[in-house]
mmCIF file of C-alpha atoms in Angstrom:
data_model
loop_
_atom_site.group_PDB
_atom_site.id
_atom_site.type_symbol
_atom_site.label_atom_id
_atom_site.label_comp_id
_atom_site.label_asym_id
_atom_site.label_seq_id
_atom_site.Cartn_x
_atom_site.Cartn_y
_atom_site.Cartn_z
ATOM 1 C CA MET A 580 0.000 0.000 0.000
ATOM 2 C CA ARG A 581 1.325 3.437 -0.933
ATOM 3 C CA ALA A 582 2.101 5.644 2.063
ATOM 4 C CA THR A 583 0.090 8.823 2.464
ATOM 5 C CA SER A 584 1.862 12.143 2.100
ATOM 6 C CA THR A 585 1.753 12.612 5.878
ATOM 7 C CA GLU A 586 3.220 9.161 6.531
ATOM 8 C CA ALA A 587 5.966 9.805 3.989
ATOM 9 C CA ALA A 588 6.850 13.191 5.503
ATOM 10 C CA LEU A 589 7.040 11.727 9.027
ATOM 11 C CA GLY A 590 8.824 8.531 8.031
ATOM 12 C CA PHE A 591 12.396 7.565 7.304
ATOM 13 C CA SER A 592 13.781 7.635 3.779
ATOM 14 C CA ARG A 593 13.066 4.416 1.939
ATOM 15 C CA HIS A 594 15.168 4.744 -1.193
ATOM 16 C CA ARG A 595 18.679 5.669 -2.212
ATOM 17 C CA GLY A 596 19.057 9.011 -3.892
ATOM 18 C CA TRP A 597 16.729 11.979 -3.647
ATOM 19 C CA ASP A 598 13.375 11.124 -2.069
ATOM 20 C CA PHE A 599 12.452 14.368 -0.304
ATOM 21 C CA GLY A 600 9.307 16.078 -1.561
ATOM 22 C CA ASP A 601 7.974 15.366 -5.027
ATOM 23 C CA TYR A 602 11.130 16.349 -6.905
ATOM 24 C CA PRO A 603 14.605 17.776 -6.204
ATOM 25 C CA TYR A 604 14.540 21.020 -4.205
ATOM 26 C CA SER A 605 10.843 20.773 -3.398
ATOM 27 C CA MET A 606 9.347 21.123 0.078
ATOM 28 C CA GLU A 607 7.790 19.075 2.830
ATOM 29 C CA PRO A 608 6.172 20.513 5.975
ATOM 30 C CA LEU A 609 7.952 19.984 9.277
ATOM 31 C CA THR A 610 5.929 18.766 12.243
ATOM 32 C CA LEU A 611 7.280 19.411 15.735
ATOM 33 C CA PRO A 612 5.791 19.092 19.214
ATOM 34 C CA HIS A 613 4.967 22.250 21.090
ATOM 35 C CA PRO A 614 7.877 23.472 23.236
ATOM 36 C CA PRO A 615 9.100 22.520 25.755
ATOM 37 C CA GLU A 616 8.337 18.848 25.061
ATOM 38 C CA PRO A 617 11.747 17.187 24.488
ATOM 39 C CA VAL A 618 12.713 15.409 21.280
ATOM 40 C CA THR A 619 15.963 13.605 22.112
ATOM 41 C CA LEU A 620 16.101 9.850 22.329
ATOM 42 C CA ALA A 621 17.678 7.595 24.906
ATOM 43 C CA PRO A 622 19.751 4.683 23.557
ATOM 44 C CA GLY A 623 17.551 1.746 22.722
ATOM 45 C CA SER A 624 14.318 3.736 22.721
ATOM 46 C CA LEU A 625 13.711 3.477 18.971
ATOM 47 C CA SER A 626 11.666 0.623 17.580
ATOM 48 C CA PRO A 627 13.584 -2.120 15.718
ATOM 49 C CA ALA A 628 12.278 -0.792 12.394
ATOM 50 C CA ALA A 629 13.399 2.734 13.225
ATOM 51 C CA GLU A 630 16.795 1.465 14.390
ATOM 52 C CA ASP A 631 17.185 -0.289 11.045
ATOM 53 C CA ALA A 632 16.304 2.936 9.229
ATOM 54 C CA VAL A 633 18.907 4.900 11.195
ATOM 55 C CA THR A 634 21.520 2.215 10.536
ATOM 56 C CA ARG A 635 20.761 2.379 6.799
ATOM 57 C CA PHE A 636 21.019 6.170 6.865
ATOM 58 C CA LEU A 637 24.438 6.067 8.545
ATOM 59 C CA ALA A 638 25.669 3.391 6.149
ATOM 60 C CA GLU A 639 24.490 5.437 3.183
ATOM 61 C CA ALA A 640 26.241 8.480 4.656
ATOM 62 C CA ARG A 641 29.529 6.554 4.774
ATOM 63 C CA GLU A 642 29.126 5.512 1.147
ATOM 64 C CA GLY A 643 27.915 8.921 -0.035
ATOM 65 C CA PHE A 644 24.305 9.891 -0.648
ATOM 66 C CA GLY A 645 24.907 10.543 -4.328
ATOM 67 C CA THR A 646 23.830 13.497 -6.436
ATOM 68 C CA THR A 647 20.715 14.761 -8.184
ATOM 69 C CA ASP A 648 19.831 17.209 -10.960
ATOM 70 C CA PRO A 649 22.304 20.101 -10.850
ATOM 71 C CA ILE A 650 21.063 23.657 -10.746
ATOM 72 C CA ASP A 651 21.512 26.056 -13.643
ATOM 73 C CA ALA A 652 21.313 29.835 -13.593
ATOM 74 C CA ALA A 653 17.566 29.816 -14.251
ATOM 75 C CA SER A 654 16.953 27.555 -11.219
ATOM 76 C CA LEU A 655 19.097 29.319 -8.627
ATOM 77 C CA GLU A 656 16.120 30.998 -6.987
ATOM 78 C CA ARG A 657 14.430 27.615 -6.430
ATOM 79 C CA LEU A 658 17.630 26.203 -4.921
ATOM 80 C CA PHE A 659 18.149 29.067 -2.499
ATOM 81 C CA TRP A 660 14.493 29.082 -1.473
ATOM 82 C CA PHE A 661 14.805 25.364 -0.722
ATOM 83 C CA ARG A 662 17.925 26.021 1.364
ATOM 84 C CA TRP A 663 16.248 28.872 3.223
ATOM 85 C CA ILE A 664 13.265 26.775 4.303
ATOM 86 C CA ILE A 665 14.871 23.358 4.790
ATOM 87 C CA GLY A 666 17.974 24.804 6.437
ATOM 88 C CA HIS A 667 15.726 26.484 8.967
ATOM 89 C CA HIS A 668 13.851 23.201 9.505
ATOM 90 C CA VAL A 669 17.088 21.455 10.407
ATOM 91 C CA SER A 670 18.023 24.380 12.661
ATOM 92 C CA PHE A 671 14.708 24.143 14.532
ATOM 93 C CA VAL A 672 15.315 20.484 15.337
ATOM 94 C CA ILE A 673 18.922 21.217 16.313
ATOM 95 C CA TRP A 674 17.703 23.924 18.698
ATOM 96 C CA ARG A 675 15.444 21.367 20.361
ATOM 97 C CA LEU A 676 18.377 18.955 20.661
ATOM 98 C CA ILE A 677 20.517 21.729 22.138
ATOM 99 C CA ALA A 678 17.786 22.596 24.637
ATOM 100 C CA ASP A 679 17.539 18.967 25.747
ATOM 101 C CA ALA A 680 21.323 18.672 26.098
ATOM 102 C CA LEU A 681 21.373 21.910 28.110
ATOM 103 C CA ALA A 682 18.717 20.499 30.420
ATOM 104 C CA ASP A 683 20.874 17.402 30.999
ATOM 105 C CA VAL A 684 23.860 19.611 31.815
ATOM 106 C CA HIS A 685 21.947 21.790 34.253
ATOM 107 C CA ARG A 686 20.399 18.777 35.980
ATOM 108 C CA GLY A 687 23.848 17.286 36.396
ATOM 109 C CA THR A 688 22.503 13.760 35.992
ATOM 110 C CA GLY A 689 23.771 10.985 33.771
ATOM 111 C CA ASP A 690 27.026 10.993 31.819
ATOM 112 C CA GLN A 691 28.021 14.655 31.912
ATOM 113 C CA ASP A 692 30.947 14.209 29.544
ATOM 114 C CA ALA A 693 28.596 12.707 26.955
ATOM 115 C CA ALA A 694 26.111 15.545 27.493
ATOM 116 C CA ALA A 695 28.866 18.098 26.855
ATOM 117 C CA VAL A 696 29.926 16.321 23.665
ATOM 118 C CA ARG A 697 26.344 16.233 22.390
ATOM 119 C CA LEU A 698 25.891 19.914 23.149
ATOM 120 C CA THR A 699 29.099 20.867 21.346
ATOM 121 C CA GLU A 700 28.267 18.713 18.319
ATOM 122 C CA TYR A 701 24.793 20.213 18.031
ATOM 123 C CA VAL A 702 26.197 23.746 18.120
ATOM 124 C CA ARG A 703 28.728 22.705 15.477
ATOM 125 C CA ALA A 704 25.943 21.437 13.231
ATOM 126 C CA TYR A 705 24.049 24.693 13.731
ATOM 127 C CA CYS A 706 27.131 26.598 12.530
ATOM 128 C CA GLY A 707 26.877 24.602 9.314
ATOM 129 C CA MET A 708 23.177 25.367 8.958
ATOM 130 C CA LEU A 709 23.854 29.099 9.280
ATOM 131 C CA LEU A 710 26.243 28.766 6.329
ATOM 132 C CA TYR A 711 23.733 26.676 4.381
ATOM 133 C CA THR A 712 20.739 28.977 4.869
ATOM 134 C CA GLY A 713 22.953 31.982 4.214
ATOM 135 C CA SER A 714 24.453 30.634 0.975
ATOM 136 C CA SER A 715 22.008 32.570 -1.219
ATOM 137 C CA THR A 716 23.306 35.268 -3.482
ATOM 138 C CA ARG A 717 22.679 38.782 -2.264
ATOM 139 C CA GLU A 718 20.585 39.529 -5.363
ATOM 140 C CA ILE A 719 18.205 36.582 -4.826
ATOM 141 C CA TYR A 720 18.023 37.239 -1.092
ATOM 142 C CA GLN A 721 17.114 40.880 -1.629
ATOM 143 C CA ARG A 722 14.703 40.170 -4.501
ATOM 144 C CA THR A 723 12.911 37.087 -3.168
ATOM 145 C CA ILE A 724 13.679 35.938 0.383
ATOM 146 C CA ARG A 725 13.707 39.180 2.360
ATOM 147 C CA PRO A 726 10.527 40.558 0.689
ATOM 148 C CA SER A 727 8.742 37.274 1.414
ATOM 149 C CA MET A 728 9.357 37.778 5.133
ATOM 150 C CA TYR A 729 8.342 41.424 4.945
ATOM 151 C CA ARG A 730 5.043 40.431 3.345
ATOM 152 C CA GLN A 731 4.323 38.253 6.386
ATOM 153 C CA HIS A 732 5.259 41.009 8.845
ATOM 154 C CA ASP A 733 7.384 44.142 8.524
ATOM 155 C CA LYS A 734 9.311 43.213 11.703
ATOM 156 C CA PHE A 735 9.758 39.535 10.897
ATOM 157 C CA SER A 736 12.533 37.992 13.016
ATOM 158 C CA GLY A 737 14.107 34.631 13.712
ATOM 159 C CA THR A 738 13.738 35.403 17.404
ATOM 160 C CA TRP A 739 10.010 34.728 16.988
ATOM 161 C CA ALA A 740 10.680 31.015 16.433
ATOM 162 C CA PRO A 741 8.818 29.015 19.113
ATOM 163 C CA ASP A 742 11.872 26.758 19.557
ATOM 164 C CA TYR A 743 14.383 29.580 20.008
ATOM 165 C CA PRO A 744 13.746 30.476 23.689
ATOM 166 C CA GLY A 745 15.175 27.095 24.713
ATOM 167 C CA VAL A 746 18.597 28.022 23.292
ATOM 168 C CA ARG A 747 18.622 31.785 23.839
ATOM 169 C CA SER A 748 20.591 31.440 27.073
ATOM 170 C CA LEU A 749 23.338 29.513 25.303
ATOM 171 C CA PHE A 750 23.840 31.994 22.479
ATOM 172 C CA ARG A 751 23.122 35.152 24.502
ATOM 173 C CA GLY A 752 24.376 34.181 27.932
ATOM 174 C CA ARG A 753 27.434 35.757 29.458
ATOM 175 C CA ARG A 754 28.201 32.585 31.398
ATOM 176 C CA PRO A 755 28.904 29.246 29.750
ATOM 177 C CA PRO A 756 26.684 26.321 30.730
ATOM 178 C CA PRO A 757 28.167 24.182 33.521
ATOM 179 C CA VAL A 758 29.637 21.473 31.297
ATOM 180 C CA VAL A 759 32.530 19.381 32.555
ATOM 181 C CA PRO A 760 35.542 21.747 32.677
ATOM 182 C CA HIS A 761 37.662 20.040 30.023
ATOM 183 C CA ARG A 762 34.815 20.513 27.498
ATOM 184 C CA THR A 763 34.199 24.207 28.146
ATOM 185 C CA ALA A 764 36.770 25.657 25.730
ATOM 186 C CA GLU A 765 35.610 23.675 22.705
ATOM 187 C CA LEU A 766 31.969 24.518 23.391
ATOM 188 C CA LEU A 767 32.777 28.224 23.684
ATOM 189 C CA ARG A 768 34.701 28.076 20.393
ATOM 190 C CA GLU A 769 31.658 26.701 18.594
ATOM 191 C CA ILE A 770 29.339 29.270 20.178
ATOM 192 C CA ALA A 771 31.716 32.058 19.113
ATOM 193 C CA LEU A 772 31.754 30.580 15.617
ATOM 194 C CA THR A 773 27.954 30.798 15.363
ATOM 195 C CA ASN A 774 28.200 34.502 16.168
ATOM 196 C CA GLN A 775 30.956 35.043 13.633
ATOM 197 C CA ILE A 776 29.111 33.182 10.876
ATOM 198 C CA HIS A 777 25.886 35.002 11.634
ATOM 199 C CA LEU A 778 27.650 38.344 11.318
ATOM 200 C CA GLY A 779 29.314 37.226 8.090
ATOM 201 C CA VAL A 780 26.050 36.054 6.534
ATOM 202 C CA ALA A 781 24.333 39.294 7.569
ATOM 203 C CA SER A 782 27.155 41.323 6.017
ATOM 204 C CA LYS A 783 26.895 39.272 2.835
ATOM 205 C CA LEU A 784 23.119 39.466 2.389
ATOM 206 C CA VAL A 785 21.660 42.427 4.264
ATOM 207 C CA ASP A 786 22.085 46.184 3.845
ATOM 208 C CA GLN A 787 24.156 47.390 6.826
ATOM 209 C CA GLY A 788 23.715 43.881 8.304
ATOM 210 C CA ARG A 789 20.329 44.799 9.829
ATOM 211 C CA SER A 790 17.405 42.426 10.130
ATOM 212 C CA LEU A 791 13.820 43.595 9.725
ATOM 213 C CA LEU A 792 13.476 43.519 13.508
ATOM 214 C CA GLN A 793 16.656 45.545 14.037
ATOM 215 C CA ALA A 794 15.408 48.178 11.609
ATOM 216 C CA ALA A 795 12.141 48.387 13.537
ATOM 217 C CA VAL A 796 14.041 48.719 16.841
ATOM 218 C CA LEU A 797 16.073 51.605 15.451
ATOM 219 C CA GLU A 798 12.853 53.280 14.329
ATOM 220 C CA GLY A 799 11.296 52.793 17.766
ATOM 221 C CA ASN A 800 8.515 50.817 16.113
ATOM 222 C CA ILE A 801 8.425 47.546 18.025
ATOM 223 C CA ALA A 802 5.964 45.824 20.331
ATOM 224 C CA SER A 803 5.521 42.199 21.306
ATOM 225 C CA HIS A 804 2.543 40.267 20.029
ATOM 226 C CA ARG A 805 1.409 36.785 20.926
ATOM 227 C CA SER A 806 0.741 35.785 17.308
ATOM 228 C CA TRP A 807 4.327 36.174 16.151
ATOM 229 C CA GLY A 808 5.271 32.554 16.808
ATOM 230 C CA ALA A 809 2.331 31.342 14.721
ATOM 231 C CA VAL A 810 3.259 33.730 11.896
ATOM 232 C CA PHE A 811 6.817 32.411 11.997
ATOM 233 C CA ASP A 812 5.719 28.746 11.890
ATOM 234 C CA CYS A 813 3.310 29.429 9.043
ATOM 235 C CA TYR A 814 6.030 31.083 6.956
ATOM 236 C CA PHE A 815 8.451 28.208 7.493
ATOM 237 C CA LEU A 816 5.911 25.429 6.789
ATOM 238 C CA THR A 817 6.095 24.210 10.376
ATOM 239 C CA LEU A 818 3.185 22.473 12.079
ATOM 240 C CA ARG A 819 2.751 21.850 15.811
ATOM 241 C CA ALA A 820 1.320 18.510 16.853
ATOM 242 C CA PRO A 821 2.056 15.699 19.363
ATOM 243 C CA VAL A 822 4.372 13.710 17.079
ATOM 244 C CA ALA A 823 6.434 10.773 18.296
ATOM 245 C CA ARG A 824 10.122 11.261 18.904
ATOM 246 C CA LYS A 825 11.016 8.742 16.195
ATOM 247 C CA GLU A 826 9.040 10.905 13.746
ATOM 248 C CA VAL A 827 11.051 13.988 14.687
ATOM 249 C CA THR A 828 14.231 11.981 14.135
ATOM 250 C CA ALA A 829 12.946 10.707 10.797
ATOM 251 C CA GLN A 830 12.175 14.241 9.642
ATOM 252 C CA LEU A 831 15.652 15.393 10.664
ATOM 253 C CA LEU A 832 17.335 12.568 8.764
ATOM 254 C CA ARG A 833 15.195 13.136 5.663
ATOM 255 C CA ARG A 834 16.277 16.768 5.546
ATOM 256 C CA GLN A 835 19.917 16.033 6.293
ATOM 257 C CA LYS A 836 20.006 13.556 3.438
ATOM 258 C CA ALA A 837 18.478 16.110 1.059
ATOM 259 C CA VAL A 838 20.976 18.753 2.204
ATOM 260 C CA ALA A 839 23.877 16.339 1.697
ATOM 261 C CA ILE A 840 22.728 15.444 -1.831
ATOM 262 C CA ASP A 841 22.257 19.121 -2.679
ATOM 263 C CA LEU A 842 25.764 19.996 -1.480
ATOM 264 C CA ALA A 843 27.317 17.019 -3.262
ATOM 265 C CA THR A 844 25.603 18.192 -6.453
ATOM 266 C CA ASN A 845 25.923 21.963 -6.318
ATOM 267 C CA GLY A 846 28.473 22.816 -3.643
ATOM 268 C CA LEU A 847 27.814 25.315 -0.886
ATOM 269 C CA TYR A 848 28.282 28.277 -3.225
ATOM 270 C CA PRO A 849 27.178 27.214 -6.735
ATOM 271 C CA ASP A 850 29.454 28.584 -9.425
ATOM 272 C CA VAL A 851 26.632 29.219 -11.891
ATOM 273 C CA GLY A 852 26.551 32.327 -14.053
ATOM 274 C CA ASP A 853 26.994 35.401 -11.871
ATOM 275 C CA ALA A 854 26.048 33.571 -8.668
ATOM 276 C CA LEU A 855 29.187 34.234 -6.651
ATOM 277 C CA ASP A 856 29.260 37.259 -4.339
ATOM 278 C CA PRO A 857 32.260 38.788 -2.555
ATOM 279 C CA VAL A 858 33.062 36.924 0.657
ATOM 280 C CA PRO A 859 32.971 39.069 3.824
ATOM 281 C CA ASP A 860 35.985 39.000 6.096
ATOM 282 C CA GLU A 861 34.057 37.102 8.796
ATOM 283 C CA LEU A 862 33.568 34.182 6.395
ATOM 284 C CA ARG A 863 37.216 34.082 5.263
ATOM 285 C CA ASP A 864 38.440 32.871 8.637
ATOM 286 C CA PRO A 865 40.077 29.405 8.588
ATOM 287 C CA ALA A 866 37.634 28.256 11.282
ATOM 288 C CA VAL A 867 34.727 29.044 8.939
ATOM 289 C CA THR A 868 36.443 27.295 6.038
ATOM 290 C CA GLU A 869 36.888 24.212 8.220
ATOM 291 C CA CYS A 870 33.228 24.383 9.203
ATOM 292 C CA GLU A 871 32.257 24.455 5.517
ATOM 293 C CA LYS A 872 34.289 21.285 4.929
ATOM 294 C CA ASP A 873 32.766 19.688 8.026
ATOM 295 C CA LEU A 874 29.175 20.635 7.198
ATOM 296 C CA ILE A 875 27.944 17.230 6.010
ATOM 297 C CA PRO A 876 29.965 15.147 8.529
ATOM 298 C CA ALA A 877 28.654 17.365 11.345
ATOM 299 C CA LEU A 878 25.083 16.744 10.217
ATOM 300 C CA VAL A 879 25.676 12.995 10.121
ATOM 301 C CA ARG A 880 27.164 13.051 13.617
ATOM 302 C CA THR A 881 24.144 15.020 14.810
ATOM 303 C CA ALA A 882 21.793 12.500 13.209
ATOM 304 C CA ALA A 883 23.512 9.643 15.016
ATOM 305 C CA LEU A 884 23.438 11.458 18.358
ATOM 306 C CA ALA A 885 19.791 12.448 17.913
ATOM 307 C CA ALA A 886 18.958 8.803 17.253
ATOM 308 C CA GLY A 887 20.490 7.829 20.578
ATOM 309 C CA ARG A 888 23.973 6.710 19.551
ATOM 310 C CA ALA A 889 26.633 7.109 22.239
ATOM 311 C CA PRO A 890 28.995 10.055 21.596
ATOM 312 C CA ASP A 891 32.155 7.953 21.711
ATOM 313 C CA THR A 892 30.803 5.823 18.847
ATOM 314 C CA VAL A 893 29.847 8.866 16.781
ATOM 315 C CA THR A 894 32.687 11.391 17.024
ATOM 316 C CA GLY A 895 35.504 8.885 16.875
ATOM 317 C CA SER A 896 37.570 10.932 19.296
ATOM 318 C CA GLY A 897 35.268 11.168 22.262
ATOM 319 C CA GLY A 898 34.173 14.703 21.403
ATOM 320 C CA GLY A 899 34.901 17.814 19.455
ATOM 321 C CA PRO A 900 34.244 18.457 15.791
ATOM 322 C CA PRO A 901 36.502 16.109 13.783
ATOM 323 C CA THR A 902 36.478 16.589 10.039
ATOM 324 C CA GLY A 903 35.328 14.049 7.527
ATOM 325 C CA THR A 904 33.212 12.965 4.397
ATOM 326 C CA GLY A 905 24.634 39.604 20.918
ATOM 327 C CA THR A 906 22.423 42.185 22.185
ATOM 328 C CA ASP A 907 19.672 42.144 24.804
ATOM 329 C CA ASP A 908 16.913 42.832 22.270
ATOM 330 C CA GLY A 909 17.651 39.483 20.607
ATOM 331 C CA THR A 910 18.840 40.961 17.325
ATOM 332 C CA GLY A 911 22.606 40.748 17.591
ATOM 333 C CA PRO A 912 25.058 38.053 16.516
ATOM 334 C CA GLY A 913 23.945 34.560 17.357
ATOM 335 C CA ALA A 914 20.273 35.266 16.638
ATOM 336 C CA PRO A 915 18.517 32.866 14.242
ATOM 337 C CA ALA A 916 19.214 33.138 10.538
ATOM 338 C CA ALA A 917 15.858 34.637 9.520
ATOM 339 C CA ARG A 918 16.512 38.314 8.852
#
């Protein structure tokens, strides 16, 4: 029996190659539970069928996910719109994983070294997603993406994301979370890298690096409204429902696979026509270049950790990001990518 569209969107990938949406670079809605319900998985908590699906995903990642139809100059807008939406989807799930890891750290229960490794790996993966969502050309961003947010609301901001409050303290806090001491430095490096990448992407895409919300703050035209989270979810094709944790994991893996195939096909910055923009200084740093190389491996490590794999079996070195295949108003560096 053919799976319904809902079952397909909430299930694990069943085929090699591109199987996200109806065709390459198309969309699927993301379904997440209402915050603060957690989404992480304890080892052994997946069903046997789901465990098999995760094992197949990781095996396919080792072999390479393959490629799909490459983008030409006429299709660049479709590619960057796909990256904008799907990259944010992956970021939303990563934020939930970060929030759960933070809760483990603050409770001080369980394996605290493993909790610190998970937290650092999730932040590393988020660095990659900032690069991915921000890979659009300035011309397409200014012509298509930014106006689409303005049409939803003239103060549209990533800080409206319902999942963001759970990670705000990590990216805005002046004190690091109480991870085991020997893990603090590497975690702080990754947090600093998110801020640097966010500034670089803003410099690359946005006039004077200002988001719609920042512009409204400068104009003194800002007030909180309870509907903003719903507006944000609607724009990013995100639904809220009591979905099972395995379904959240499946949705994450489906998107990570699509991202990996896209990058294997087109590269992070497609060299198509006049697509390449000048690279801001913040994105020329060797740490950013290393993050670009580590983008797909970091996503695969995150997938394994989110599925309940032990950190020492995922990172290979017991932690850290090995390579392989702000301001009080919430608008400064480290804020979500939506601008």
